[in-house]
Each structure stands twice: as structure tokens, then as C-alpha cells.
Amino acid sequence: MDFMNISLIGILTSLAMGGTLPDDSKTQQQVAQVSTHILPNIAGQWQLRLDKTDAAQPSCQERYNFGRDQQFIGSSGQEFTYGKYLYADTGDGLPALAIQTQYDNNATDCSGNRVDQTGDILVAYVKQQGEQMQWCKDSKGTRCDMTLQRVLP
């Protein structure tokens, strides 16, 4: 145990027993607020590279960013979306990922479609190995259609 932990334990024990912290009105104290976030191992930016359907067209990329506080941002071609995500252990098989789109700019995506996905919920099972993540249709990971590479942690 280091000195900081011992000091903190002493202060908390004193307060629990009815003690008070010293109040020196001549000295202005600044209190730092600390917040912590627990991020799932999929947190960060991921990219799905799609095959070109037309050799004359530049390759199109889909990017998915899973941030803290379950914030999700996605882009595919000209389409931009954001929303919330939930990543949780299912207890039986692969962890599940649910993404609910809260905003879609309704622009053309990499597949050439223009569909407003606002309010839609996507559910996939996630098979992750190192810097690669697959989205699967089943919890056993036998039907995986999408493979993404990590771009940023």
C-alpha cells in the first residue's frame, strides 16, 4: 500500500467516525473532480473495407467509432450516423453488440443505398481477435458477415 492510499484511508475513516476535515478560511482550496469510464474492448475506431463494384470508382470505406458512455458514430460513403450502443456478455457464446441509430443524414452509403436508419437497431455477436473484429449472426460465431480492422484505439 502506498502513502496516498494510507492517507485516503485515514481521511475516510476519520470522516466515518464523525470527524471533519480542517477548515482554513484563509486558504482557498481547489478540489479536483475525477471521473472514470470503463470502456469495452471494442472501444475505438474500426474500419470495414468493401470490395469495389466499379473499377472506375474509388474504394469506399465504412468506419465505426465506439466511444465512452455508449456513444456510437458511423460513416459509410457520404452517410453519417450516430447513436448509442450496448456491448455485453451473453453468458452463452460470443458477446452481443446492439446499436441504435439516433441520427442518419440520409445520404448515399457505400452500397449505393440511401436509407434513413434513424431509430433502427442492429444486433450482432462479436468475435474479436487482436485488431480484428467480426460481426456474426449467431452467438457461436459460425455465420460472420463483416470483418473490421481497428484503426484507432
PDB file of N, CA and C in Angstrom, residues 21-79:
ATOM      1  N   LEU A  21     -12.958  17.562   8.217  1.00  0.00           N
ATOM      2  CA  LEU A  21     -11.717  17.992   7.583  1.00  0.00           C
ATOM      3  C   LEU A  21     -11.364  19.371   8.108  1.00  0.00           C
ATOM      4  N   PRO A  22     -10.077  19.679   8.242  1.00  0.00           N
ATOM      5  CA  PRO A  22      -9.691  21.002   8.716  1.00  0.00           C
ATOM      6  C   PRO A  22     -10.191  22.079   7.761  1.00  0.00           C
ATOM      7  N   ASP A  23     -10.697  23.181   8.315  1.00  0.00           N
ATOM      8  CA  ASP A  23     -11.220  24.281   7.513  1.00  0.00           C
ATOM      9  C   ASP A  23     -10.370  25.517   7.782  1.00  0.00           C
ATOM     10  N   ASP A  24      -9.541  25.842   6.839  1.00  0.00           N
ATOM     11  CA  ASP A  24      -8.702  27.029   6.960  1.00  0.00           C
ATOM     12  C   ASP A  24      -9.273  28.086   6.024  1.00  0.00           C
ATOM     13  N   SER A  25     -10.027  29.020   6.582  1.00  0.00           N
ATOM     14  CA  SER A  25     -10.715  30.016   5.763  1.00  0.00           C
ATOM     15  C   SER A  25      -9.747  30.968   5.073  1.00  0.00           C
ATOM     16  N   LYS A  26      -8.500  31.028   5.520  1.00  0.00           N
ATOM     17  CA  LYS A  26      -7.533  31.923   4.898  1.00  0.00           C
ATOM     18  C   LYS A  26      -6.974  31.326   3.606  1.00  0.00           C
ATOM     19  N   THR A  27      -7.082  30.019   3.464  1.00  0.00           N
ATOM     20  CA  THR A  27      -6.528  29.346   2.302  1.00  0.00           C
ATOM     21  C   THR A  27      -7.662  28.877   1.402  1.00  0.00           C
ATOM     22  N   GLN A  28      -7.569  29.229   0.154  1.00  0.00           N
ATOM     23  CA  GLN A  28      -8.580  28.776  -0.794  1.00  0.00           C
ATOM     24  C   GLN A  28      -8.124  27.422  -1.318  1.00  0.00           C
ATOM     25  N   GLN A  29      -8.996  26.424  -1.179  1.00  0.00           N
ATOM     26  CA  GLN A  29      -8.648  25.087  -1.632  1.00  0.00           C
ATOM     27  C   GLN A  29      -9.336  24.805  -2.957  1.00  0.00           C
ATOM     28  N   GLN A  30      -8.629  24.134  -3.809  1.00  0.00           N
ATOM     29  CA  GLN A  30      -9.183  23.747  -5.096  1.00  0.00           C
ATOM     30  C   GLN A  30      -9.388  22.243  -5.060  1.00  0.00           C
ATOM     31  N   VAL A  31     -10.586  21.811  -5.368  1.00  0.00           N
ATOM     32  CA  VAL A  31     -10.915  20.394  -5.334  1.00  0.00           C
ATOM     33  C   VAL A  31     -10.985  19.886  -6.767  1.00  0.00           C
ATOM     34  N   ALA A  32     -10.254  18.835  -7.021  1.00  0.00           N
ATOM     35  CA  ALA A  32     -10.271  18.232  -8.349  1.00  0.00           C
ATOM     36  C   ALA A  32     -11.366  17.176  -8.404  1.00  0.00           C
ATOM     37  N   GLN A  33     -12.104  17.176  -9.490  1.00  0.00           N
ATOM     38  CA  GLN A  33     -13.110  16.152  -9.687  1.00  0.00           C
ATOM     39  C   GLN A  33     -12.537  15.113 -10.630  1.00  0.00           C
ATOM     40  N   VAL A  34     -12.666  13.874 -10.245  1.00  0.00           N
ATOM     41  CA  VAL A  34     -12.146  12.778 -11.036  1.00  0.00           C
ATOM     42  C   VAL A  34     -13.321  11.940 -11.507  1.00  0.00           C
ATOM     43  N   SER A  35     -13.342  11.647 -12.780  1.00  0.00           N
ATOM     44  CA  SER A  35     -14.365  10.746 -13.292  1.00  0.00           C
ATOM     45  C   SER A  35     -13.665   9.614 -14.028  1.00  0.00           C
ATOM     46  N   THR A  36     -14.254   8.455 -13.957  1.00  0.00           N
ATOM     47  CA  THR A  36     -13.669   7.296 -14.620  1.00  0.00           C
ATOM     48  C   THR A  36     -14.691   6.711 -15.581  1.00  0.00           C
ATOM     49  N   HIS A  37     -14.196   6.062 -16.590  1.00  0.00           N
ATOM     50  CA  HIS A  37     -15.046   5.410 -17.576  1.00  0.00           C
ATOM     51  C   HIS A  37     -14.499   4.014 -17.808  1.00  0.00           C
ATOM     52  N   ILE A  38     -15.388   3.060 -17.849  1.00  0.00           N
ATOM     53  CA  ILE A  38     -14.996   1.702 -18.184  1.00  0.00           C
ATOM     54  C   ILE A  38     -15.371   1.486 -19.638  1.00  0.00           C
ATOM     55  N   LEU A  39     -14.383   1.209 -20.450  1.00  0.00           N
ATOM     56  CA  LEU A  39     -14.616   1.040 -21.874  1.00  0.00           C
ATOM     57  C   LEU A  39     -14.569  -0.437 -22.243  1.00  0.00           C
ATOM     58  N   PRO A  40     -15.467  -0.875 -23.111  1.00  0.00           N
ATOM     59  CA  PRO A  40     -15.391  -2.250 -23.584  1.00  0.00           C
ATOM     60  C   PRO A  40     -14.197  -2.404 -24.520  1.00  0.00           C
ATOM     61  N   ASN A  41     -13.783  -3.643 -24.755  1.00  0.00           N
ATOM     62  CA  ASN A  41     -12.604  -3.849 -25.600  1.00  0.00           C
ATOM     63  C   ASN A  41     -12.852  -3.488 -27.064  1.00  0.00           C
ATOM     64  N   ILE A  42     -14.088  -3.191 -27.447  1.00  0.00           N
ATOM     65  CA  ILE A  42     -14.333  -2.736 -28.819  1.00  0.00           C
ATOM     66  C   ILE A  42     -14.233  -1.218 -28.944  1.00  0.00           C
ATOM     67  N   ALA A  43     -13.997  -0.524 -27.848  1.00  0.00           N
ATOM     68  CA  ALA A  43     -13.905   0.941 -27.887  1.00  0.00           C
ATOM     69  C   ALA A  43     -12.799   1.366 -28.847  1.00  0.00           C
ATOM     70  N   GLY A  44     -13.069   2.406 -29.606  1.00  0.00           N
ATOM     71  CA  GLY A  44     -12.112   2.907 -30.580  1.00  0.00           C
ATOM     72  C   GLY A  44     -12.742   2.959 -31.958  1.00  0.00           C
ATOM     73  N   GLN A  45     -11.911   3.166 -32.969  1.00  0.00           N
ATOM     74  CA  GLN A  45     -12.406   3.292 -34.336  1.00  0.00           C
ATOM     75  C   GLN A  45     -12.053   2.054 -35.141  1.00  0.00           C
ATOM     76  N   TRP A  46     -13.036   1.566 -35.880  1.00  0.00           N
ATOM     77  CA  TRP A  46     -12.896   0.361 -36.695  1.00  0.00           C
ATOM     78  C   TRP A  46     -13.284   0.688 -38.137  1.00  0.00           C
ATOM     79  N   GLN A  47     -12.690  -0.058 -39.067  1.00  0.00           N
ATOM     80  CA  GLN A  47     -12.954   0.200 -40.480  1.00  0.00           C
ATOM     81  C   GLN A  47     -13.302  -1.091 -41.199  1.00  0.00           C
ATOM     82  N   LEU A  48     -14.316  -1.010 -42.045  1.00  0.00           N
ATOM     83  CA  LEU A  48     -14.724  -2.117 -42.902  1.00  0.00           C
ATOM     84  C   LEU A  48     -14.397  -1.716 -44.328  1.00  0.00           C
ATOM     85  N   ARG A  49     -13.523  -2.467 -44.975  1.00  0.00           N
ATOM     86  CA  ARG A  49     -13.205  -2.171 -46.374  1.00  0.00           C
ATOM     87  C   ARG A  49     -14.129  -3.011 -47.246  1.00  0.00           C
ATOM     88  N   LEU A  50     -14.732  -2.340 -48.193  1.00  0.00           N
ATOM     89  CA  LEU A  50     -15.654  -3.017 -49.094  1.00  0.00           C
ATOM     90  C   LEU A  50     -15.016  -3.191 -50.460  1.00  0.00           C
ATOM     91  N   ASP A  51     -15.358  -4.289 -51.122  1.00  0.00           N
ATOM     92  CA  ASP A  51     -14.858  -4.516 -52.472  1.00  0.00           C
ATOM     93  C   ASP A  51     -15.478  -3.499 -53.422  1.00  0.00           C
ATOM     94  N   LYS A  52     -14.691  -3.077 -54.397  1.00  0.00           N
ATOM     95  CA  LYS A  52     -15.198  -2.140 -55.396  1.00  0.00           C
ATOM     96  C   LYS A  52     -16.180  -2.875 -56.303  1.00  0.00           C
ATOM     97  N   THR A  53     -17.297  -2.240 -56.576  1.00  0.00           N
ATOM     98  CA  THR A  53     -18.241  -2.810 -57.535  1.00  0.00           C
ATOM     99  C   THR A  53     -17.978  -2.254 -58.929  1.00  0.00           C
ATOM    100  N   ASP A  54     -17.288  -1.120 -58.980  1.00  0.00           N
ATOM    101  CA  ASP A  54     -16.953  -0.474 -60.246  1.00  0.00           C
ATOM    102  C   ASP A  54     -15.492  -0.042 -60.161  1.00  0.00           C
ATOM    103  N   ALA A  55     -14.656  -0.584 -61.060  1.00  0.00           N
ATOM    104  CA  ALA A  55     -13.219  -0.295 -61.016  1.00  0.00           C
ATOM    105  C   ALA A  55     -12.923   1.190 -61.201  1.00  0.00           C
ATOM    106  N   ALA A  56     -13.815   1.923 -61.851  1.00  0.00           N
ATOM    107  CA  ALA A  56     -13.593   3.351 -62.086  1.00  0.00           C
ATOM    108  C   ALA A  56     -13.850   4.184 -60.832  1.00  0.00           C
ATOM    109  N   GLN A  57     -14.568   3.629 -59.879  1.00  0.00           N
ATOM    110  CA  GLN A  57     -14.897   4.357 -58.655  1.00  0.00           C
ATOM    111  C   GLN A  57     -13.820   4.130 -57.588  1.00  0.00           C
ATOM    112  N   PRO A  58     -13.574   5.135 -56.750  1.00  0.00           N
ATOM    113  CA  PRO A  58     -12.627   4.932 -55.643  1.00  0.00           C
ATOM    114  C   PRO A  58     -13.222   3.941 -54.634  1.00  0.00           C
ATOM    115  N   SER A  59     -12.348   3.287 -53.885  1.00  0.00           N
ATOM    116  CA  SER A  59     -12.859   2.345 -52.886  1.00  0.00           C
ATOM    117  C   SER A  59     -13.606   3.118 -51.804  1.00  0.00           C
ATOM    118  N   CYS A  60     -14.598   2.469 -51.252  1.00  0.00           N
ATOM    119  CA  CYS A  60     -15.439   3.104 -50.245  1.00  0.00           C
ATOM    120  C   CYS A  60     -15.136   2.466 -48.895  1.00  0.00           C
ATOM    121  N   GLN A  61     -15.195   3.257 -47.855  1.00  0.00           N
ATOM    122  CA  GLN A  61     -14.897   2.751 -46.511  1.00  0.00           C
ATOM    123  C   GLN A  61     -16.045   3.036 -45.565  1.00  0.00           C
ATOM    124  N   GLU A  62     -16.308   2.056 -44.709  1.00  0.00           N
ATOM    125  CA  GLU A  62     -17.233   2.269 -43.606  1.00  0.00           C
ATOM    126  C   GLU A  62     -16.403   2.325 -42.343  1.00  0.00           C
ATOM    127  N   ARG A  63     -16.685   3.301 -41.505  1.00  0.00           N
ATOM    128  CA  ARG A  63     -15.971   3.432 -40.233  1.00  0.00           C
ATOM    129  C   ARG A  63     -16.968   3.470 -39.099  1.00  0.00           C
ATOM    130  N   TYR A  64     -16.590   2.818 -38.026  1.00  0.00           N
ATOM    131  CA  TYR A  64     -17.421   2.748 -36.828  1.00  0.00           C
ATOM    132  C   TYR A  64     -16.572   3.176 -35.644  1.00  0.00           C
ATOM    133  N   ASN A  65     -17.078   4.111 -34.864  1.00  0.00           N
ATOM    134  CA  ASN A  65     -16.351   4.592 -33.692  1.00  0.00           C
ATOM    135  C   ASN A  65     -17.203   4.327 -32.454  1.00  0.00           C
ATOM    136  N   PHE A  66     -16.674   3.494 -31.560  1.00  0.00           N
ATOM    137  CA  PHE A  66     -17.350   3.167 -30.308  1.00  0.00           C
ATOM    138  C   PHE A  66     -16.653   3.938 -29.197  1.00  0.00           C
ATOM    139  N   GLY A  67     -17.328   4.923 -28.654  1.00  0.00           N
ATOM    140  CA  GLY A  67     -16.743   5.793 -27.643  1.00  0.00           C
ATOM    141  C   GLY A  67     -17.215   5.463 -26.246  1.00  0.00           C
ATOM    142  N   ARG A  68     -16.798   6.319 -25.305  1.00  0.00           N
ATOM    143  CA  ARG A  68     -17.199   6.124 -23.920  1.00  0.00           C
ATOM    144  C   ARG A  68     -18.672   6.500 -23.762  1.00  0.00           C
ATOM    145  N   ASP A  69     -19.245   6.088 -22.694  1.00  0.00           N
ATOM    146  CA  ASP A  69     -20.658   6.350 -22.399  1.00  0.00           C
ATOM    147  C   ASP A  69     -21.584   5.831 -23.491  1.00  0.00           C
ATOM    148  N   GLN A  70     -21.209   4.737 -24.112  1.00  0.00           N
ATOM    149  CA  GLN A  70     -22.004   4.052 -25.144  1.00  0.00           C
ATOM    150  C   GLN A  70     -22.348   4.936 -26.343  1.00  0.00           C
ATOM    151  N   GLN A  71     -21.491   5.878 -26.686  1.00  0.00           N
ATOM    152  CA  GLN A  71     -21.711   6.735 -27.852  1.00  0.00           C
ATOM    153  C   GLN A  71     -21.147   6.050 -29.092  1.00  0.00           C
ATOM    154  N   PHE A  72     -21.910   6.100 -30.181  1.00  0.00           N
ATOM    155  CA  PHE A  72     -21.534   5.461 -31.433  1.00  0.00           C
ATOM    156  C   PHE A  72     -21.594   6.483 -32.564  1.00  0.00           C
ATOM    157  N   ILE A  73     -20.579   6.469 -33.436  1.00  0.00           N
ATOM    158  CA  ILE A  73     -20.566   7.304 -34.635  1.00  0.00           C
ATOM    159  C   ILE A  73     -20.176   6.406 -35.801  1.00  0.00           C
ATOM    160  N   GLY A  74     -20.910   6.506 -36.892  1.00  0.00           N
ATOM    161  CA  GLY A  74     -20.610   5.684 -38.057  1.00  0.00           C
ATOM    162  C   GLY A  74     -20.624   6.508 -39.331  1.00  0.00           C
ATOM    163  N   SER A  75     -19.848   6.055 -40.311  1.00  0.00           N
ATOM    164  CA  SER A  75     -19.869   6.696 -41.623  1.00  0.00           C
ATOM    165  C   SER A  75     -19.678   5.625 -42.681  1.00  0.00           C
ATOM    166  N   SER A  76     -20.377   5.799 -43.790  1.00  0.00           N
ATOM    167  CA  SER A  76     -20.295   4.884 -44.920  1.00  0.00           C
ATOM    168  C   SER A  76     -20.505   5.716 -46.172  1.00  0.00           C
ATOM    169  N   GLY A  77     -19.440   5.916 -46.945  1.00  0.00           N
ATOM    170  CA  GLY A  77     -19.553   6.794 -48.102  1.00  0.00           C
ATOM    171  C   GLY A  77     -19.912   8.196 -47.648  1.00  0.00           C
ATOM    172  N   GLN A  78     -21.036   8.723 -48.136  1.00  0.00           N
ATOM    173  CA  GLN A  78     -21.499  10.058 -47.747  1.00  0.00           C
ATOM    174  C   GLN A  78     -22.424  10.022 -46.532  1.00  0.00           C
ATOM    175  N   GLU A  79     -22.811   8.825 -46.108  1.00  0.00           N
ATOM    176  CA  GLU A  79     -23.734   8.690 -44.979  1.00  0.00           C
ATOM    177  C   GLU A  79     -23.004   8.885 -43.652  1.00  0.00           C
TER     178      GLU A  79
END
